[in-house]
mmCIF file with all atom_site columns, N, CA and C in Angstrom:
data_model
loop_
_atom_site.group_PDB
_atom_site.id
_atom_site.type_symbol
_atom_site.label_atom_id
_atom_site.label_alt_id
_atom_site.label_comp_id
_atom_site.label_asym_id
_atom_site.label_entity_id
_atom_site.label_seq_id
_atom_site.pdbx_PDB_ins_code
_atom_site.Cartn_x
_atom_site.Cartn_y
_atom_site.Cartn_z
_atom_site.occupancy
_atom_site.B_iso_or_equiv
_atom_site.pdbx_formal_charge
_atom_site.auth_seq_id
_atom_site.auth_comp_id
_atom_site.auth_asym_id
_atom_site.auth_atom_id
_atom_site.pdbx_PDB_model_num
ATOM 1   N N  . MET A 1 1  ? -175.693 -33.275 79.802  1.00 0.00 ? 1  MET A N  1
ATOM 2   C CA . MET A 1 1  ? -176.291 -32.086 79.562  1.00 0.00 ? 1  MET A CA 1
ATOM 3   C C  . MET A 1 1  ? -176.454 -31.314 80.495  1.00 0.00 ? 1  MET A C  1
ATOM 4   N N  . SER A 1 2  ? -176.217 -30.037 80.286  1.00 0.00 ? 2  SER A N  1
ATOM 5   C CA . SER A 1 2  ? -176.527 -29.017 81.190  1.00 0.00 ? 2  SER A CA 1
ATOM 6   C C  . SER A 1 2  ? -177.871 -28.074 80.937  1.00 0.00 ? 2  SER A C  1
ATOM 7   N N  . ASN A 1 3  ? -178.382 -27.510 82.055  1.00 0.00 ? 3  ASN A N  1
ATOM 8   C CA . ASN A 1 3  ? -179.570 -26.709 81.711  1.00 0.00 ? 3  ASN A CA 1
ATOM 9   C C  . ASN A 1 3  ? -179.316 -25.486 82.723  1.00 0.00 ? 3  ASN A C  1
ATOM 10  N N  . GLY A 1 4  ? -179.887 -24.355 82.137  1.00 0.00 ? 4  GLY A N  1
ATOM 11  C CA . GLY A 1 4  ? -179.698 -23.265 82.938  1.00 0.00 ? 4  GLY A CA 1
ATOM 12  C C  . GLY A 1 4  ? -180.325 -22.048 82.470  1.00 0.00 ? 4  GLY A C  1
ATOM 13  N N  . PHE A 1 5  ? -180.240 -20.814 83.121  1.00 0.00 ? 5  PHE A N  1
ATOM 14  C CA . PHE A 1 5  ? -180.587 -19.456 82.615  1.00 0.00 ? 5  PHE A CA 1
ATOM 15  C C  . PHE A 1 5  ? -179.575 -18.616 82.069  1.00 0.00 ? 5  PHE A C  1
ATOM 16  N N  . LEU A 1 6  ? -179.593 -18.063 80.930  1.00 0.00 ? 6  LEU A N  1
ATOM 17  C CA . LEU A 1 6  ? -178.822 -16.974 80.575  1.00 0.00 ? 6  LEU A CA 1
ATOM 18  C C  . LEU A 1 6  ? -179.658 -15.530 80.502  1.00 0.00 ? 6  LEU A C  1
ATOM 19  N N  . SER A 1 7  ? -178.966 -14.718 81.439  1.00 0.00 ? 7  SER A N  1
ATOM 20  C CA . SER A 1 7  ? -179.954 -13.524 81.463  1.00 0.00 ? 7  SER A CA 1
ATOM 21  C C  . SER A 1 7  ? -178.992 -12.108 81.719  1.00 0.00 ? 7  SER A C  1
ATOM 22  N N  . THR A 1 8  ? -179.757 -11.221 81.649  1.00 0.00 ? 8  THR A N  1
ATOM 23  C CA . THR A 1 8  ? -179.048 -9.845  82.070  1.00 0.00 ? 8  THR A CA 1
ATOM 24  C C  . THR A 1 8  ? -179.360 -9.621  83.607  1.00 0.00 ? 8  THR A C  1
ATOM 25  N N  . PRO A 1 9  ? -178.452 -8.836  84.260  1.00 0.00 ? 9  PRO A N  1
ATOM 26  C CA . PRO A 1 9  ? -178.698 -8.592  85.680  1.00 0.00 ? 9  PRO A CA 1
ATOM 27  C C  . PRO A 1 9  ? -180.071 -7.983  86.024  1.00 0.00 ? 9  PRO A C  1
ATOM 28  N N  . SER A 1 10 ? -180.526 -6.952  84.981  1.00 0.00 ? 10 SER A N  1
ATOM 29  C CA . SER A 1 10 ? -181.785 -6.420  85.069  1.00 0.00 ? 10 SER A CA 1
ATOM 30  C C  . SER A 1 10 ? -182.739 -7.305  85.198  1.00 0.00 ? 10 SER A C  1
ATOM 31  N N  . ASP A 1 11 ? -182.616 -8.247  84.099  1.00 0.00 ? 11 ASP A N  1
ATOM 32  C CA . ASP A 1 11 ? -183.805 -9.347  84.058  1.00 0.00 ? 11 ASP A CA 1
ATOM 33  C C  . ASP A 1 11 ? -183.900 -10.197 85.130  1.00 0.00 ? 11 ASP A C  1
ATOM 34  N N  . LEU A 1 12 ? -182.823 -10.581 85.871  1.00 0.00 ? 12 LEU A N  1
ATOM 35  C CA . LEU A 1 12 ? -182.656 -11.491 86.995  1.00 0.00 ? 12 LEU A CA 1
ATOM 36  C C  . LEU A 1 12 ? -183.383 -10.687 88.125  1.00 0.00 ? 12 LEU A C  1
ATOM 37  N N  . VAL A 1 13 ? -183.162 -9.467  88.186  1.00 0.00 ? 13 VAL A N  1
ATOM 38  C CA . VAL A 1 13 ? -183.848 -8.596  89.303  1.00 0.00 ? 13 VAL A CA 1
ATOM 39  C C  . VAL A 1 13 ? -185.508 -8.760  89.169  1.00 0.00 ? 13 VAL A C  1
ATOM 40  N N  . ARG A 1 14 ? -185.640 -8.546  87.894  1.00 0.00 ? 14 ARG A N  1
ATOM 41  C CA . ARG A 1 14 ? -187.167 -8.490  87.586  1.00 0.00 ? 14 ARG A CA 1
ATOM 42  C C  . ARG A 1 14 ? -187.856 -10.024 87.755  1.00 0.00 ? 14 ARG A C  1
ATOM 43  N N  . PHE A 1 15 ? -187.072 -11.062 87.329  1.00 0.00 ? 15 PHE A N  1
ATOM 44  C CA . PHE A 1 15 ? -187.527 -12.323 87.820  1.00 0.00 ? 15 PHE A CA 1
ATOM 45  C C  . PHE A 1 15 ? -187.568 -12.407 89.408  1.00 0.00 ? 15 PHE A C  1
ATOM 46  N N  . GLY A 1 16 ? -186.601 -12.122 90.016  1.00 0.00 ? 16 GLY A N  1
ATOM 47  C CA . GLY A 1 16 ? -186.789 -12.200 91.582  1.00 0.00 ? 16 GLY A CA 1
ATOM 48  C C  . GLY A 1 16 ? -187.936 -11.337 92.301  1.00 0.00 ? 16 GLY A C  1
ATOM 49  N N  . MET A 1 17 ? -188.053 -10.214 91.547  1.00 0.00 ? 17 MET A N  1
ATOM 50  C CA . MET A 1 17 ? -189.202 -9.346  91.940  1.00 0.00 ? 17 MET A CA 1
ATOM 51  C C  . MET A 1 17 ? -190.593 -9.906  91.750  1.00 0.00 ? 17 MET A C  1
ATOM 52  N N  . ALA A 1 18 ? -190.704 -10.584 90.653  1.00 0.00 ? 18 ALA A N  1
ATOM 53  C CA . ALA A 1 18 ? -191.823 -11.198 90.279  1.00 0.00 ? 18 ALA A CA 1
ATOM 54  C C  . ALA A 1 18 ? -192.341 -12.421 91.194  1.00 0.00 ? 18 ALA A C  1
ATOM 55  N N  . ILE A 1 19 ? -191.295 -13.163 91.528  1.00 0.00 ? 19 ILE A N  1
ATOM 56  C CA . ILE A 1 19 ? -191.395 -14.331 92.436  1.00 0.00 ? 19 ILE A CA 1
ATOM 57  C C  . ILE A 1 19 ? -191.691 -13.885 93.837  1.00 0.00 ? 19 ILE A C  1
ATOM 58  N N  . ASN A 1 20 ? -191.071 -12.747 94.463  1.00 0.00 ? 20 ASN A N  1
ATOM 59  C CA . ASN A 1 20 ? -191.295 -12.011 95.645  1.00 0.00 ? 20 ASN A CA 1
ATOM 60  C C  . ASN A 1 20 ? -192.620 -11.414 95.867  1.00 0.00 ? 20 ASN A C  1
ATOM 61  N N  . ARG A 1 21 ? -193.163 -10.788 94.752  1.00 0.00 ? 21 ARG A N  1
ATOM 62  C CA . ARG A 1 21 ? -194.386 -10.346 94.650  1.00 0.00 ? 21 ARG A CA 1
ATOM 63  C C  . ARG A 1 21 ? -195.629 -11.215 94.349  1.00 0.00 ? 21 ARG A C  1
ATOM 64  N N  . GLY A 1 22 ? -195.502 -12.552 94.086  1.00 0.00 ? 22 GLY A N  1
ATOM 65  C CA . GLY A 1 22 ? -196.475 -13.519 94.040  1.00 0.00 ? 22 GLY A CA 1
ATOM 66  C C  . GLY A 1 22 ? -197.094 -13.201 92.490  1.00 0.00 ? 22 GLY A C  1
ATOM 67  N N  . LYS A 1 23 ? -196.348 -12.612 91.541  1.00 0.00 ? 23 LYS A N  1
ATOM 68  C CA . LYS A 1 23 ? -196.768 -12.638 90.220  1.00 0.00 ? 23 LYS A CA 1
ATOM 69  C C  . LYS A 1 23 ? -196.285 -13.847 89.244  1.00 0.00 ? 23 LYS A C  1
ATOM 70  N N  . LEU A 1 24 ? -195.276 -14.634 89.790  1.00 0.00 ? 24 LEU A N  1
ATOM 71  C CA . LEU A 1 24 ? -194.820 -15.782 89.108  1.00 0.00 ? 24 LEU A CA 1
ATOM 72  C C  . LEU A 1 24 ? -194.958 -17.022 89.806  1.00 0.00 ? 24 LEU A C  1
ATOM 73  N N  . LEU A 1 25 ? -194.845 -17.062 91.080  1.00 0.00 ? 25 LEU A N  1
ATOM 74  C CA . LEU A 1 25 ? -195.334 -18.355 91.835  1.00 0.00 ? 25 LEU A CA 1
ATOM 75  C C  . LEU A 1 25 ? -196.213 -17.927 93.125  1.00 0.00 ? 25 LEU A C  1
ATOM 76  N N  . ARG A 1 26 ? -196.974 -18.908 93.283  1.00 0.00 ? 26 ARG A N  1
ATOM 77  C CA . ARG A 1 26 ? -197.936 -18.777 94.551  1.00 0.00 ? 26 ARG A CA 1
ATOM 78  C C  . ARG A 1 26 ? -196.876 -18.534 95.815  1.00 0.00 ? 26 ARG A C  1
ATOM 79  N N  . PRO A 1 27 ? -197.536 -17.546 96.633  1.00 0.00 ? 27 PRO A N  1
ATOM 80  C CA . PRO A 1 27 ? -196.504 -17.362 97.934  1.00 0.00 ? 27 PRO A CA 1
ATOM 81  C C  . PRO A 1 27 ? -196.187 -18.610 98.624  1.00 0.00 ? 27 PRO A C  1
ATOM 82  N N  . GLN A 1 28 ? -197.145 -19.500 98.660  1.00 0.00 ? 28 GLN A N  1
ATOM 83  C CA . GLN A 1 28 ? -196.841 -20.938 99.455  1.00 0.00 ? 28 GLN A CA 1
ATOM 84  C C  . GLN A 1 28 ? -195.936 -21.637 98.636  1.00 0.00 ? 28 GLN A C  1
ATOM 85  N N  . THR A 1 29 ? -195.524 -21.609 97.306  1.00 0.00 ? 29 THR A N  1
ATOM 86  C CA . THR A 1 29 ? -194.552 -22.298 96.568  1.00 0.00 ? 29 THR A CA 1
ATOM 87  C C  . THR A 1 29 ? -193.260 -21.415 96.983  1.00 0.00 ? 29 THR A C  1
ATOM 88  N N  . VAL A 1 30 ? -193.304 -20.189 96.985  1.00 0.00 ? 30 VAL A N  1
ATOM 89  C CA . VAL A 1 30 ? -192.186 -19.519 97.352  1.00 0.00 ? 30 VAL A CA 1
ATOM 90  C C  . VAL A 1 30 ? -191.612 -19.787 98.675  1.00 0.00 ? 30 VAL A C  1
ATOM 91  N N  . SER A 1 31 ? -192.553 -19.897 99.732  1.00 0.00 ? 31 SER A N  1
ATOM 92  C CA . SER A 1 31 ? -192.277 -20.404 100.950 1.00 0.00 ? 31 SER A CA 1
ATOM 93  C C  . SER A 1 31 ? -191.561 -21.657 101.105 1.00 0.00 ? 31 SER A C  1
ATOM 94  N N  . ASP A 1 32 ? -192.298 -22.751 100.420 1.00 0.00 ? 32 ASP A N  1
ATOM 95  C CA . ASP A 1 32 ? -191.696 -24.124 100.216 1.00 0.00 ? 32 ASP A CA 1
ATOM 96  C C  . ASP A 1 32 ? -190.346 -24.082 99.839  1.00 0.00 ? 32 ASP A C  1
ATOM 97  N N  . ALA A 1 33 ? -190.018 -23.179 98.818  1.00 0.00 ? 33 ALA A N  1
ATOM 98  C CA . ALA A 1 33 ? -188.690 -23.192 98.192  1.00 0.00 ? 33 ALA A CA 1
ATOM 99  C C  . ALA A 1 33 ? -187.639 -22.607 99.157  1.00 0.00 ? 33 ALA A C  1
ATOM 100 N N  . ALA A 1 34 ? -188.006 -21.947 100.030 1.00 0.00 ? 34 ALA A N  1
ATOM 101 C CA . ALA A 1 34 ? -187.143 -21.021 100.811 1.00 0.00 ? 34 ALA A CA 1
ATOM 102 C C  . ALA A 1 34 ? -186.866 -21.841 102.217 1.00 0.00 ? 34 ALA A C  1
ATOM 103 N N  . ASN A 1 35 ? -187.616 -22.890 102.294 1.00 0.00 ? 35 ASN A N  1
ATOM 104 C CA . ASN A 1 35 ? -187.386 -23.737 103.685 1.00 0.00 ? 35 ASN A CA 1
ATOM 105 C C  . ASN A 1 35 ? -186.663 -25.240 103.245 1.00 0.00 ? 35 ASN A C  1
ATOM 106 N N  . THR A 1 36 ? -186.052 -25.564 104.112 1.00 0.00 ? 36 THR A N  1
ATOM 107 C CA . THR A 1 36 ? -185.333 -26.792 103.945 1.00 0.00 ? 36 THR A CA 1
ATOM 108 C C  . THR A 1 36 ? -186.196 -28.041 104.052 1.00 0.00 ? 36 THR A C  1
ATOM 109 N N  . SER A 1 37 ? -186.106 -29.051 103.323 1.00 0.00 ? 37 SER A N  1
ATOM 110 C CA . SER A 1 37 ? -186.777 -30.186 103.369 1.00 0.00 ? 37 SER A CA 1
ATOM 111 C C  . SER A 1 37 ? -186.062 -31.422 104.201 1.00 0.00 ? 37 SER A C  1
ATOM 112 N N  . ALA A 1 38 ? -186.713 -32.380 104.464 1.00 0.00 ? 38 ALA A N  1
ATOM 113 C CA . ALA A 1 38 ? -186.298 -33.498 105.135 1.00 0.00 ? 38 ALA A CA 1
ATOM 114 C C  . ALA A 1 38 ? -186.469 -34.741 104.176 1.00 0.00 ? 38 ALA A C  1
ATOM 115 N N  . MET A 1 39 ? -185.588 -35.703 104.468 1.00 0.00 ? 39 MET A N  1
ATOM 116 C CA . MET A 1 39 ? -185.531 -36.952 103.618 1.00 0.00 ? 39 MET A CA 1
ATOM 117 C C  . MET A 1 39 ? -186.574 -37.986 104.336 1.00 0.00 ? 39 MET A C  1
ATOM 118 N N  . THR A 1 40 ? -186.712 -39.026 103.849 1.00 0.00 ? 40 THR A N  1
ATOM 119 C CA . THR A 1 40 ? -187.717 -39.935 104.314 1.00 0.00 ? 40 THR A CA 1
ATOM 120 C C  . THR A 1 40 ? -187.352 -40.309 105.831 1.00 0.00 ? 40 THR A C  1
ATOM 121 N N  . SER A 1 41 ? -185.936 -40.251 105.910 1.00 0.00 ? 41 SER A N  1
ATOM 122 C CA . SER A 1 41 ? -185.502 -40.890 107.293 1.00 0.00 ? 41 SER A CA 1
ATOM 123 C C  . SER A 1 41 ? -185.615 -39.691 108.207 1.00 0.00 ? 41 SER A C  1
ATOM 124 N N  . GLY A 1 42 ? -186.120 -38.630 108.031 1.00 0.00 ? 42 GLY A N  1
ATOM 125 C CA . GLY A 1 42 ? -186.280 -37.362 108.953 1.00 0.00 ? 42 GLY A CA 1
ATOM 126 C C  . GLY A 1 42 ? -185.047 -36.540 108.886 1.00 0.00 ? 42 GLY A C  1
ATOM 127 N N  . GLU A 1 43 ? -183.990 -36.931 108.196 1.00 0.00 ? 43 GLU A N  1
ATOM 128 C CA . GLU A 1 43 ? -182.770 -36.162 108.374 1.00 0.00 ? 43 GLU A CA 1
ATOM 129 C C  . GLU A 1 43 ? -183.023 -34.711 107.555 1.00 0.00 ? 43 GLU A C  1
ATOM 130 N N  . GLN A 1 44 ? -182.789 -33.665 108.187 1.00 0.00 ? 44 GLN A N  1
ATOM 131 C CA . GLN A 1 44 ? -182.991 -32.340 107.408 1.00 0.00 ? 44 GLN A CA 1
ATOM 132 C C  . GLN A 1 44 ? -181.827 -32.153 106.255 1.00 0.00 ? 44 GLN A C  1
ATOM 133 N N  . THR A 1 45 ? -182.144 -31.630 105.349 1.00 0.00 ? 45 THR A N  1
ATOM 134 C CA . THR A 1 45 ? -181.257 -31.360 104.137 1.00 0.00 ? 45 THR A CA 1
ATOM 135 C C  . THR A 1 45 ? -181.044 -29.803 104.055 1.00 0.00 ? 45 THR A C  1
ATOM 136 N N  . SER A 1 46 ? -180.072 -29.421 103.229 1.00 0.00 ? 46 SER A N  1
ATOM 137 C CA . SER A 1 46 ? -179.970 -27.873 102.919 1.00 0.00 ? 46 SER A CA 1
ATOM 138 C C  . SER A 1 46 ? -180.581 -27.558 101.623 1.00 0.00 ? 46 SER A C  1
ATOM 139 N N  . TYR A 1 47 ? -181.467 -28.245 101.285 1.00 0.00 ? 47 TYR A N  1
ATOM 140 C CA . TYR A 1 47 ? -182.283 -28.169 99.864  1.00 0.00 ? 47 TYR A CA 1
ATOM 141 C C  . TYR A 1 47 ? -183.595 -27.892 100.289 1.00 0.00 ? 47 TYR A C  1
ATOM 142 N N  . GLY A 1 48 ? -184.193 -27.007 99.381  1.00 0.00 ? 48 GLY A N  1
ATOM 143 C CA . GLY A 1 48 ? -185.519 -26.736 99.491  1.00 0.00 ? 48 GLY A CA 1
ATOM 144 C C  . GLY A 1 48 ? -186.262 -26.462 98.315  1.00 0.00 ? 48 GLY A C  1
ATOM 145 N N  . LEU A 1 49 ? -186.816 -27.344 97.693  1.00 0.00 ? 49 LEU A N  1
ATOM 146 C CA . LEU A 1 49 ? -187.897 -27.337 96.533  1.00 0.00 ? 49 LEU A CA 1
ATOM 147 C C  . LEU A 1 49 ? -186.985 -26.723 95.247  1.00 0.00 ? 49 LEU A C  1
ATOM 148 N N  . GLY A 1 50 ? -185.866 -27.319 94.925  1.00 0.00 ? 50 GLY A N  1
ATOM 149 C CA . GLY A 1 50 ? -184.971 -26.716 93.738  1.00 0.00 ? 50 GLY A CA 1
ATOM 150 C C  . GLY A 1 50 ? -183.893 -25.717 94.052  1.00 0.00 ? 50 GLY A C  1
ATOM 151 N N  . TRP A 1 51 ? -184.067 -25.161 95.459  1.00 0.00 ? 51 TRP A N  1
ATOM 152 C CA . TRP A 1 51 ? -182.972 -24.353 95.702  1.00 0.00 ? 51 TRP A CA 1
ATOM 153 C C  . TRP A 1 51 ? -182.181 -24.869 96.893  1.00 0.00 ? 51 TRP A C  1
ATOM 154 N N  . ASP A 1 52 ? -180.733 -24.464 96.514  1.00 0.00 ? 52 ASP A N  1
ATOM 155 C CA . ASP A 1 52 ? -179.775 -24.834 97.586  1.00 0.00 ? 52 ASP A CA 1
ATOM 156 C C  . ASP A 1 52 ? -179.829 -23.620 98.589  1.00 0.00 ? 52 ASP A C  1
ATOM 157 N N  . LEU A 1 53 ? -179.900 -23.874 100.133 1.00 0.00 ? 53 LEU A N  1
ATOM 158 C CA . LEU A 1 53 ? -180.104 -22.851 101.070 1.00 0.00 ? 53 LEU A CA 1
ATOM 159 C C  . LEU A 1 53 ? -178.940 -22.846 101.891 1.00 0.00 ? 53 LEU A C  1
ATOM 160 N N  . LYS A 1 54 ? -178.513 -21.767 102.412 1.00 0.00 ? 54 LYS A N  1
ATOM 161 C CA . LYS A 1 54 ? -177.346 -21.690 103.373 1.00 0.00 ? 54 LYS A CA 1
ATOM 162 C C  . LYS A 1 54 ? -177.331 -20.342 103.831 1.00 0.00 ? 54 LYS A C  1
ATOM 163 N N  . THR A 1 55 ? -176.679 -20.281 105.085 1.00 0.00 ? 55 THR A N  1
ATOM 164 C CA . THR A 1 55 ? -176.544 -18.932 105.546 1.00 0.00 ? 55 THR A CA 1
ATOM 165 C C  . THR A 1 55 ? -175.108 -18.373 105.384 1.00 0.00 ? 55 THR A C  1
ATOM 166 N N  . VAL A 1 56 ? -174.878 -17.106 104.627 1.00 0.00 ? 56 VAL A N  1
ATOM 167 C CA . VAL A 1 56 ? -173.585 -16.624 104.542 1.00 0.00 ? 56 VAL A CA 1
ATOM 168 C C  . VAL A 1 56 ? -173.491 -15.160 105.083 1.00 0.00 ? 56 VAL A C  1
ATOM 169 N N  . THR A 1 57 ? -172.271 -14.837 105.084 1.00 0.00 ? 57 THR A N  1
ATOM 170 C CA . THR A 1 57 ? -171.874 -13.628 105.640 1.00 0.00 ? 57 THR A CA 1
ATOM 171 C C  . THR A 1 57 ? -171.895 -12.591 104.409 1.00 0.00 ? 57 THR A C  1
ATOM 172 N N  . LEU A 1 58 ? -172.708 -11.569 104.589 1.00 0.00 ? 58 LEU A N  1
ATOM 173 C CA . LEU A 1 58 ? -172.600 -10.386 103.661 1.00 0.00 ? 58 LEU A CA 1
ATOM 174 C C  . LEU A 1 58 ? -172.581 -9.121  104.258 1.00 0.00 ? 58 LEU A C  1
ATOM 175 N N  . ALA A 1 59 ? -171.643 -8.501  103.909 1.00 0.00 ? 59 ALA A N  1
ATOM 176 C CA . ALA A 1 59 ? -171.360 -7.208  104.635 1.00 0.00 ? 59 ALA A CA 1
ATOM 177 C C  . ALA A 1 59 ? -171.202 -7.069  106.111 1.00 0.00 ? 59 ALA A C  1
ATOM 178 N N  . GLY A 1 60 ? -170.864 -8.332  106.740 1.00 0.00 ? 60 GLY A N  1
ATOM 179 C CA . GLY A 1 60 ? -170.603 -8.467  108.154 1.00 0.00 ? 60 GLY A CA 1
ATOM 180 C C  . GLY A 1 60 ? -171.770 -8.985  108.728 1.00 0.00 ? 60 GLY A C  1
ATOM 181 N N  . TYR A 1 61 ? -173.046 -9.297  107.931 1.00 0.00 ? 61 TYR A N  1
ATOM 182 C CA . TYR A 1 61 ? -174.207 -9.746  108.508 1.00 0.00 ? 61 TYR A CA 1
ATOM 183 C C  . TYR A 1 61 ? -174.334 -11.067 108.003 1.00 0.00 ? 61 TYR A C  1
ATOM 184 N N  . GLN A 1 62 ? -175.045 -12.019 108.978 1.00 0.00 ? 62 GLN A N  1
ATOM 185 C CA . GLN A 1 62 ? -175.435 -13.253 108.526 1.00 0.00 ? 62 GLN A CA 1
ATOM 186 C C  . GLN A 1 62 ? -176.687 -13.155 107.720 1.00 0.00 ? 62 GLN A C  1
ATOM 187 N N  . VAL A 1 63 ? -176.888 -13.819 106.565 1.00 0.00 ? 63 VAL A N  1
ATOM 188 C CA . VAL A 1 63 ? -178.076 -13.515 105.780 1.00 0.00 ? 63 VAL A CA 1
ATOM 189 C C  . VAL A 1 63 ? -178.424 -15.005 105.184 1.00 0.00 ? 63 VAL A C  1
ATOM 190 N N  . GLN A 1 64 ? -179.634 -15.310 104.685 1.00 0.00 ? 64 GLN A N  1
ATOM 191 C CA . GLN A 1 64 ? -179.965 -16.520 104.186 1.00 0.00 ? 64 GLN A CA 1
ATOM 192 C C  . GLN A 1 64 ? -179.845 -16.252 102.597 1.00 0.00 ? 64 GLN A C  1
ATOM 193 N N  . ALA A 1 65 ? -179.190 -17.338 101.932 1.00 0.00 ? 65 ALA A N  1
ATOM 194 C CA . ALA A 1 65 ? -178.816 -17.236 100.728 1.00 0.00 ? 65 ALA A CA 1
ATOM 195 C C  . ALA A 1 65 ? -179.564 -18.328 99.880  1.00 0.00 ? 65 ALA A C  1
ATOM 196 N N  . ALA A 1 66 ? -180.188 -18.155 98.719  1.00 0.00 ? 66 ALA A N  1
ATOM 197 C CA . ALA A 1 66 ? -180.579 -19.289 98.015  1.00 0.00 ? 66 ALA A CA 1
ATOM 198 C C  . ALA A 1 66 ? -180.116 -19.241 96.634  1.00 0.00 ? 66 ALA A C  1
ATOM 199 N N  . GLY A 1 67 ? -179.758 -20.461 96.142  1.00 0.00 ? 67 GLY A N  1
ATOM 200 C CA . GLY A 1 67 ? -179.414 -20.623 94.739  1.00 0.00 ? 67 GLY A CA 1
ATOM 201 C C  . GLY A 1 67 ? -179.574 -21.777 94.113  1.00 0.00 ? 67 GLY A C  1
ATOM 202 N N  . HIS A 1 68 ? -179.155 -22.212 92.894  1.00 0.00 ? 68 HIS A N  1
ATOM 203 C CA . HIS A 1 68 ? -179.347 -23.453 92.089  1.00 0.00 ? 68 HIS A CA 1
ATOM 204 C C  . HIS A 1 68 ? -178.374 -23.626 91.311  1.00 0.00 ? 68 HIS A C  1
ATOM 205 N N  . ASN A 1 69 ? -177.853 -24.786 91.413  1.00 0.00 ? 69 ASN A N  1
ATOM 206 C CA . ASN A 1 69 ? -176.859 -25.313 90.394  1.00 0.00 ? 69 ASN A CA 1
ATOM 207 C C  . ASN A 1 69 ? -176.964 -26.542 89.728  1.00 0.00 ? 69 ASN A C  1
ATOM 208 N N  . GLY A 1 70 ? -178.370 -27.003 89.911  1.00 0.00 ? 70 GLY A N  1
ATOM 209 C CA . GLY A 1 70 ? -178.665 -28.179 89.301  1.00 0.00 ? 70 GLY A CA 1
ATOM 210 C C  . GLY A 1 70 ? -178.424 -29.485 89.764  1.00 0.00 ? 70 GLY A C  1
ATOM 211 N N  . HIS A 1 71 ? -177.843 -29.566 91.195  1.00 0.00 ? 71 HIS A N  1
ATOM 212 C CA . HIS A 1 71 ? -177.579 -30.926 91.663  1.00 0.00 ? 71 HIS A CA 1
ATOM 213 C C  . HIS A 1 71 ? -177.644 -30.568 93.286  1.00 0.00 ? 71 HIS A C  1
ATOM 214 N N  . PHE A 1 72 ? -178.101 -31.678 93.993  1.00 0.00 ? 72 PHE A N  1
ATOM 215 C CA . PHE A 1 72 ? -178.381 -31.540 95.390  1.00 0.00 ? 72 PHE A CA 1
ATOM 216 C C  . PHE A 1 72 ? -176.813 -31.418 96.054  1.00 0.00 ? 72 PHE A C  1
ATOM 217 N N  . LEU A 1 73 ? -176.587 -30.412 97.011  1.00 0.00 ? 73 LEU A N  1
ATOM 218 C CA . LEU A 1 73 ? -175.364 -30.189 97.839  1.00 0.00 ? 73 LEU A CA 1
ATOM 219 C C  . LEU A 1 73 ? -175.474 -30.613 99.038  1.00 0.00 ? 73 LEU A C  1
ATOM 220 N N  . GLY A 1 74 ? -176.324 -31.577 99.701  1.00 0.00 ? 74 GLY A N  1
ATOM 221 C CA . GLY A 1 74 ? -176.645 -31.863 100.879 1.00 0.00 ? 74 GLY A CA 1
ATOM 222 C C  . GLY A 1 74 ? -175.327 -31.979 101.546 1.00 0.00 ? 74 GLY A C  1
#
C-alpha cells in the first residue's frame, strides 16, 4: 500500500508557507523535522521526523533539501 499527497504546485506552495509561518505546525515541530535524528546507538541519520534531509547543489549553491518518500533512506 502506498500513501501520499496529490496536489497542485500552488497548493504545495501554500502548504509550505503554512508550515513555515507556524500556521500548520508549531515552530518547534518544524525545527525537529528539519534536523537529523540519532539512533539509540548514537549514530546520526539523514532522517528528521518524517523528512529525508540532505544537502544538494541548486544553481551552484549548496542548500539544505527536505523531502519525504515514505521510507527511511539512512
